[in-house]
PDB file of C-alpha atoms and ligand atoms in Angstrom:
ATOM      1  CA  MET A   1       8.368 135.747 217.239  1.00  0.00           C
ATOM      2  CA  ALA A   2       6.371 135.007 214.134  1.00  0.00           C
ATOM      3  CA  ILE A   3       5.125 131.707 212.834  1.00  0.00           C
ATOM      4  CA  GLU A   4       4.668 131.002 209.163  1.00  0.00           C
ATOM      5  CA  GLY A   5       2.765 128.466 207.174  1.00  0.00           C
ATOM      6  CA  GLY A   6       0.918 127.826 203.967  1.00  0.00           C
ATOM      7  CA  CYS A   7      -0.731 125.350 201.661  1.00  0.00           C
ATOM      8  CA  TYR A   8       0.766 122.271 199.996  1.00  0.00           C
ATOM      9  CA  CYS A   9       1.787 124.053 196.769  1.00  0.00           C
ATOM     10  CA  GLY A  10       2.976 127.330 198.311  1.00  0.00           C
ATOM     11  CA  ALA A  11       0.516 129.623 196.472  1.00  0.00           C
ATOM     12  CA  LEU A  12      -1.112 130.547 199.781  1.00  0.00           C
ATOM     13  CA  ARG A  13       1.063 131.725 202.667  1.00  0.00           C
ATOM     14  CA  TYR A  14       0.330 133.231 206.084  1.00  0.00           C
ATOM     15  CA  ARG A  15       2.024 134.667 209.138  1.00  0.00           C
ATOM     16  CA  ILE A  16       1.016 134.558 212.799  1.00  0.00           C
ATOM     17  CA  GLU A  17       2.445 137.125 215.204  1.00  0.00           C
ATOM     18  CA  GLY A  18       3.347 135.850 218.657  1.00  0.00           C
ATOM     19  CA  ALA A  19       3.352 132.345 220.034  1.00  0.00           C
ATOM     20  CA  MET A  20       1.066 129.685 218.660  1.00  0.00           C
ATOM     21  CA  PRO A  21      -1.769 129.015 221.112  1.00  0.00           C
ATOM     22  CA  LYS A  22      -2.603 125.534 222.310  1.00  0.00           C
ATOM     23  CA  GLY A  23      -5.575 124.013 220.513  1.00  0.00           C
ATOM     24  CA  GLY A  24      -7.321 120.742 220.063  1.00  0.00           C
ATOM     25  CA  LEU A  25      -8.124 117.734 217.936  1.00  0.00           C
ATOM     26  CA  CYS A  26     -11.519 117.694 216.238  1.00  0.00           C
ATOM     27  CA  TYR A  27     -13.012 114.333 215.307  1.00  0.00           C
ATOM     28  CA  CYS A  28     -16.188 115.681 213.644  1.00  0.00           C
ATOM     29  CA  ARG A  29     -17.300 114.209 210.336  1.00  0.00           C
ATOM     30  CA  ALA A  30     -16.568 117.437 208.446  1.00  0.00           C
ATOM     31  CA  CYS A  31     -12.991 117.497 209.742  1.00  0.00           C
ATOM     32  CA  GLN A  32     -12.549 113.876 208.701  1.00  0.00           C
ATOM     33  CA  HIS A  33     -13.488 114.918 205.157  1.00  0.00           C
ATOM     34  CA  ALA A  34     -11.122 117.890 205.297  1.00  0.00           C
ATOM     35  CA  SER A  35      -8.176 116.074 206.844  1.00  0.00           C
ATOM     36  CA  GLY A  36      -8.301 112.885 204.825  1.00  0.00           C
ATOM     37  CA  GLY A  37      -9.622 110.728 207.645  1.00  0.00           C
ATOM     38  CA  GLY A  38      -7.755 111.654 210.786  1.00  0.00           C
ATOM     39  CA  PRO A  39      -8.806 114.201 213.361  1.00  0.00           C
ATOM     40  CA  ASN A  40      -8.164 117.820 212.473  1.00  0.00           C
ATOM     41  CA  ALA A  41      -5.460 119.431 214.619  1.00  0.00           C
ATOM     42  CA  PHE A  42      -6.270 123.098 215.090  1.00  0.00           C
ATOM     43  CA  ALA A  43      -5.636 126.209 217.152  1.00  0.00           C
ATOM     44  CA  LEU A  44      -7.683 129.377 217.562  1.00  0.00           C
ATOM     45  CA  VAL A  45      -5.628 132.399 216.552  1.00  0.00           C
ATOM     46  CA  ALA A  46      -6.639 135.982 217.343  1.00  0.00           C
ATOM     47  CA  ALA A  47      -7.820 137.789 214.197  1.00  0.00           C
ATOM     48  CA  GLU A  48      -5.273 140.593 214.643  1.00  0.00           C
ATOM     49  CA  SER A  49      -2.374 138.099 214.880  1.00  0.00           C
ATOM     50  CA  PHE A  50      -3.117 136.422 211.549  1.00  0.00           C
ATOM     51  CA  SER A  51      -2.349 137.754 208.075  1.00  0.00           C
ATOM     52  CA  TRP A  52      -2.183 136.282 204.586  1.00  0.00           C
ATOM     53  CA  THR A  53       1.242 137.055 203.089  1.00  0.00           C
ATOM     54  CA  LYS A  54       0.845 135.435 199.656  1.00  0.00           C
ATOM     55  CA  GLY A  55      -2.163 134.564 197.537  1.00  0.00           C
ATOM     56  CA  THR A  56      -5.866 134.909 198.186  1.00  0.00           C
ATOM     57  CA  PRO A  57      -7.785 131.976 199.591  1.00  0.00           C
ATOM     58  CA  ALA A  58     -10.842 130.537 197.906  1.00  0.00           C
ATOM     59  CA  ARG A  59     -13.746 130.213 200.316  1.00  0.00           C
ATOM     60  CA  PHE A  60     -16.535 127.738 200.827  1.00  0.00           C
ATOM     61  CA  THR A  61     -19.571 127.880 203.098  1.00  0.00           C
ATOM     62  CA  ARG A  62     -22.158 125.126 202.898  1.00  0.00           C
ATOM     63  CA  PRO A  63     -25.449 126.765 201.837  1.00  0.00           C
ATOM     64  CA  ASP A  64     -27.585 124.017 203.365  1.00  0.00           C
ATOM     65  CA  LEU A  65     -26.433 124.492 206.966  1.00  0.00           C
ATOM     66  CA  PRO A  66     -27.822 127.337 209.111  1.00  0.00           C
ATOM     67  CA  THR A  67     -24.592 128.027 211.031  1.00  0.00           C
ATOM     68  CA  ALA A  68     -22.046 126.734 208.526  1.00  0.00           C
ATOM     69  CA  VAL A  69     -18.386 127.579 208.984  1.00  0.00           C
ATOM     70  CA  THR A  70     -16.459 129.245 206.146  1.00  0.00           C
ATOM     71  CA  ARG A  71     -13.443 127.291 204.956  1.00  0.00           C
ATOM     72  CA  ASP A  72     -10.500 129.105 203.375  1.00  0.00           C
ATOM     73  CA  PHE A  73      -8.480 126.932 201.030  1.00  0.00           C
ATOM     74  CA  CYS A  74      -5.872 127.208 198.301  1.00  0.00           C
ATOM     75  CA  PRO A  75      -7.498 127.696 194.869  1.00  0.00           C
ATOM     76  CA  GLU A  76      -4.514 125.919 193.252  1.00  0.00           C
ATOM     77  CA  CYS A  77      -3.925 122.785 195.342  1.00  0.00           C
ATOM     78  CA  GLY A  78      -7.093 122.672 197.461  1.00  0.00           C
ATOM     79  CA  THR A  79      -5.410 122.528 200.863  1.00  0.00           C
ATOM     80  CA  GLN A  80      -7.707 123.753 203.626  1.00  0.00           C
ATOM     81  CA  VAL A  81      -5.765 126.300 205.644  1.00  0.00           C
ATOM     82  CA  THR A  82      -8.141 128.106 208.000  1.00  0.00           C
ATOM     83  CA  THR A  83     -11.785 128.145 209.049  1.00  0.00           C
ATOM     84  CA  LEU A  84     -14.005 130.939 210.335  1.00  0.00           C
ATOM     85  CA  ARG A  85     -16.980 130.156 212.568  1.00  0.00           C
ATOM     86  CA  PRO A  86     -19.968 132.560 212.585  1.00  0.00           C
ATOM     87  CA  GLY A  87     -19.909 134.732 215.710  1.00  0.00           C
ATOM     88  CA  GLN A  88     -16.299 133.878 216.562  1.00  0.00           C
ATOM     89  CA  SER A  89     -13.590 136.413 215.785  1.00  0.00           C
ATOM     90  CA  LYS A  90     -10.693 133.996 216.229  1.00  0.00           C
ATOM     91  CA  ARG A  91      -9.467 132.138 213.161  1.00  0.00           C
ATOM     92  CA  ILE A  92      -9.193 128.356 213.263  1.00  0.00           C
ATOM     93  CA  VAL A  93      -5.792 127.439 211.814  1.00  0.00           C
ATOM     94  CA  LYS A  94      -5.058 123.898 210.595  1.00  0.00           C
ATOM     95  CA  ILE A  95      -1.873 122.775 212.286  1.00  0.00           C
ATOM     96  CA  GLY A  96      -0.800 120.667 209.320  1.00  0.00           C
ATOM     97  CA  THR A  97      -0.198 123.890 207.371  1.00  0.00           C
ATOM     98  CA  LEU A  98       2.469 125.237 209.767  1.00  0.00           C
ATOM     99  CA  ASP A  99       5.961 125.222 208.276  1.00  0.00           C
ATOM    100  CA  GLN A 100       7.287 123.681 211.465  1.00  0.00           C
ATOM    101  CA  ALA A 101       5.099 121.298 213.459  1.00  0.00           C
ATOM    102  CA  GLN A 102       7.133 122.019 216.582  1.00  0.00           C
ATOM    103  CA  ASP A 103       5.840 125.620 216.571  1.00  0.00           C
ATOM    104  CA  TRP A 104       2.614 124.237 218.086  1.00  0.00           C
ATOM    105  CA  PRO A 105       2.564 123.263 221.779  1.00  0.00           C
ATOM    106  CA  GLY A 106       0.087 120.472 220.993  1.00  0.00           C
ATOM    107  CA  PRO A 107      -3.545 119.682 221.670  1.00  0.00           C
ATOM    108  CA  GLY A 108      -5.178 120.493 225.012  1.00  0.00           C
ATOM    109  CA  PHE A 109      -8.418 118.621 224.343  1.00  0.00           C
ATOM    110  CA  ALA A 110     -10.341 116.509 221.848  1.00  0.00           C
ATOM    111  CA  ILE A 111     -13.819 117.487 220.593  1.00  0.00           C
ATOM    112  CA  PHE A 112     -16.698 115.833 218.723  1.00  0.00           C
ATOM    113  CA  THR A 113     -15.505 112.389 219.788  1.00  0.00           C
ATOM    114  CA  ALA A 114     -19.098 111.145 219.292  1.00  0.00           C
ATOM    115  CA  GLU A 115     -18.367 111.279 215.536  1.00  0.00           C
ATOM    116  CA  LYS A 116     -14.993 109.552 215.573  1.00  0.00           C
ATOM    117  CA  ALA A 117     -14.397 106.351 213.641  1.00  0.00           C
ATOM    118  CA  PRO A 118     -13.929 103.046 215.511  1.00  0.00           C
ATOM    119  CA  TRP A 119     -10.250 103.011 214.505  1.00  0.00           C
ATOM    120  CA  HIS A 120      -9.481 106.518 215.800  1.00  0.00           C
ATOM    121  CA  HIS A 121      -7.510 106.428 219.038  1.00  0.00           C
ATOM    122  CA  LEU A 122      -7.597 109.334 221.468  1.00  0.00           C
ATOM    123  CA  PRO A 123      -4.229 110.348 222.929  1.00  0.00           C
ATOM    124  CA  PRO A 124      -4.109 108.973 226.487  1.00  0.00           C
ATOM    125  CA  GLY A 125      -4.940 111.528 229.180  1.00  0.00           C
ATOM    126  CA  LEU A 126      -6.306 114.140 226.769  1.00  0.00           C
ATOM    127  CA  PRO A 127      -9.593 115.693 227.998  1.00  0.00           C
ATOM    128  CA  ALA A 128     -12.268 114.613 225.505  1.00  0.00           C
ATOM    129  CA  PHE A 129     -15.733 115.969 224.778  1.00  0.00           C
ATOM    130  CA  GLU A 130     -18.482 114.340 222.733  1.00  0.00           C
ATOM    131  CA  GLY A 131     -19.320 117.716 221.147  1.00  0.00           C
ATOM    132  CA  LEU A 132     -17.993 121.202 221.738  1.00  0.00           C
ATOM    133  CA  PRO A 133     -16.292 121.730 225.121  1.00  0.00           C
ATOM    134  CA  PRO A 134     -18.390 123.461 227.802  1.00  0.00           C
ATOM    135  CA  THR A 135     -17.930 127.252 227.578  1.00  0.00           C
ATOM    136  CA  ARG A 136     -15.456 128.518 230.131  1.00  0.00           C
TER     137      ARG A 136
HETATM  138 ZN1  LIG B   1      -1.722 125.516 197.325  1.00  0.00          ZN
HETATM  139 ZN1  LIG B   2     -14.368 119.306 213.259  1.00  0.00          ZN
END
């Protein structure tokens, strides 16, 4: 089974081998910028399962942050597609870029809820953490 996705304009395309892992909803301020205001729905995909199949992403890393993530986005339409966190081999894939939303089993937790807006509503029953979840 392979899952495919890409950016808004189609210049950037990717493929994920295997089933899509469960992930989370991130309410951090940076994700609000990236998503347009909502939480960012994401899943962590093993590096070896992910490949770009069309186009080359543009990349951005904030120079003013000591442990800034690197954001891969489409150089044509600007859609943010994946993120890489320093010291983490798994790739953070933005669920909104999947061709079929139903390929994702859904969020297992919410993170950075301390930064959510007053009008954000957490899905009932979803485990929520004010920052990153405790390491398991
Ligand atoms: Zn694009
Ligand atoms: Zn975030």
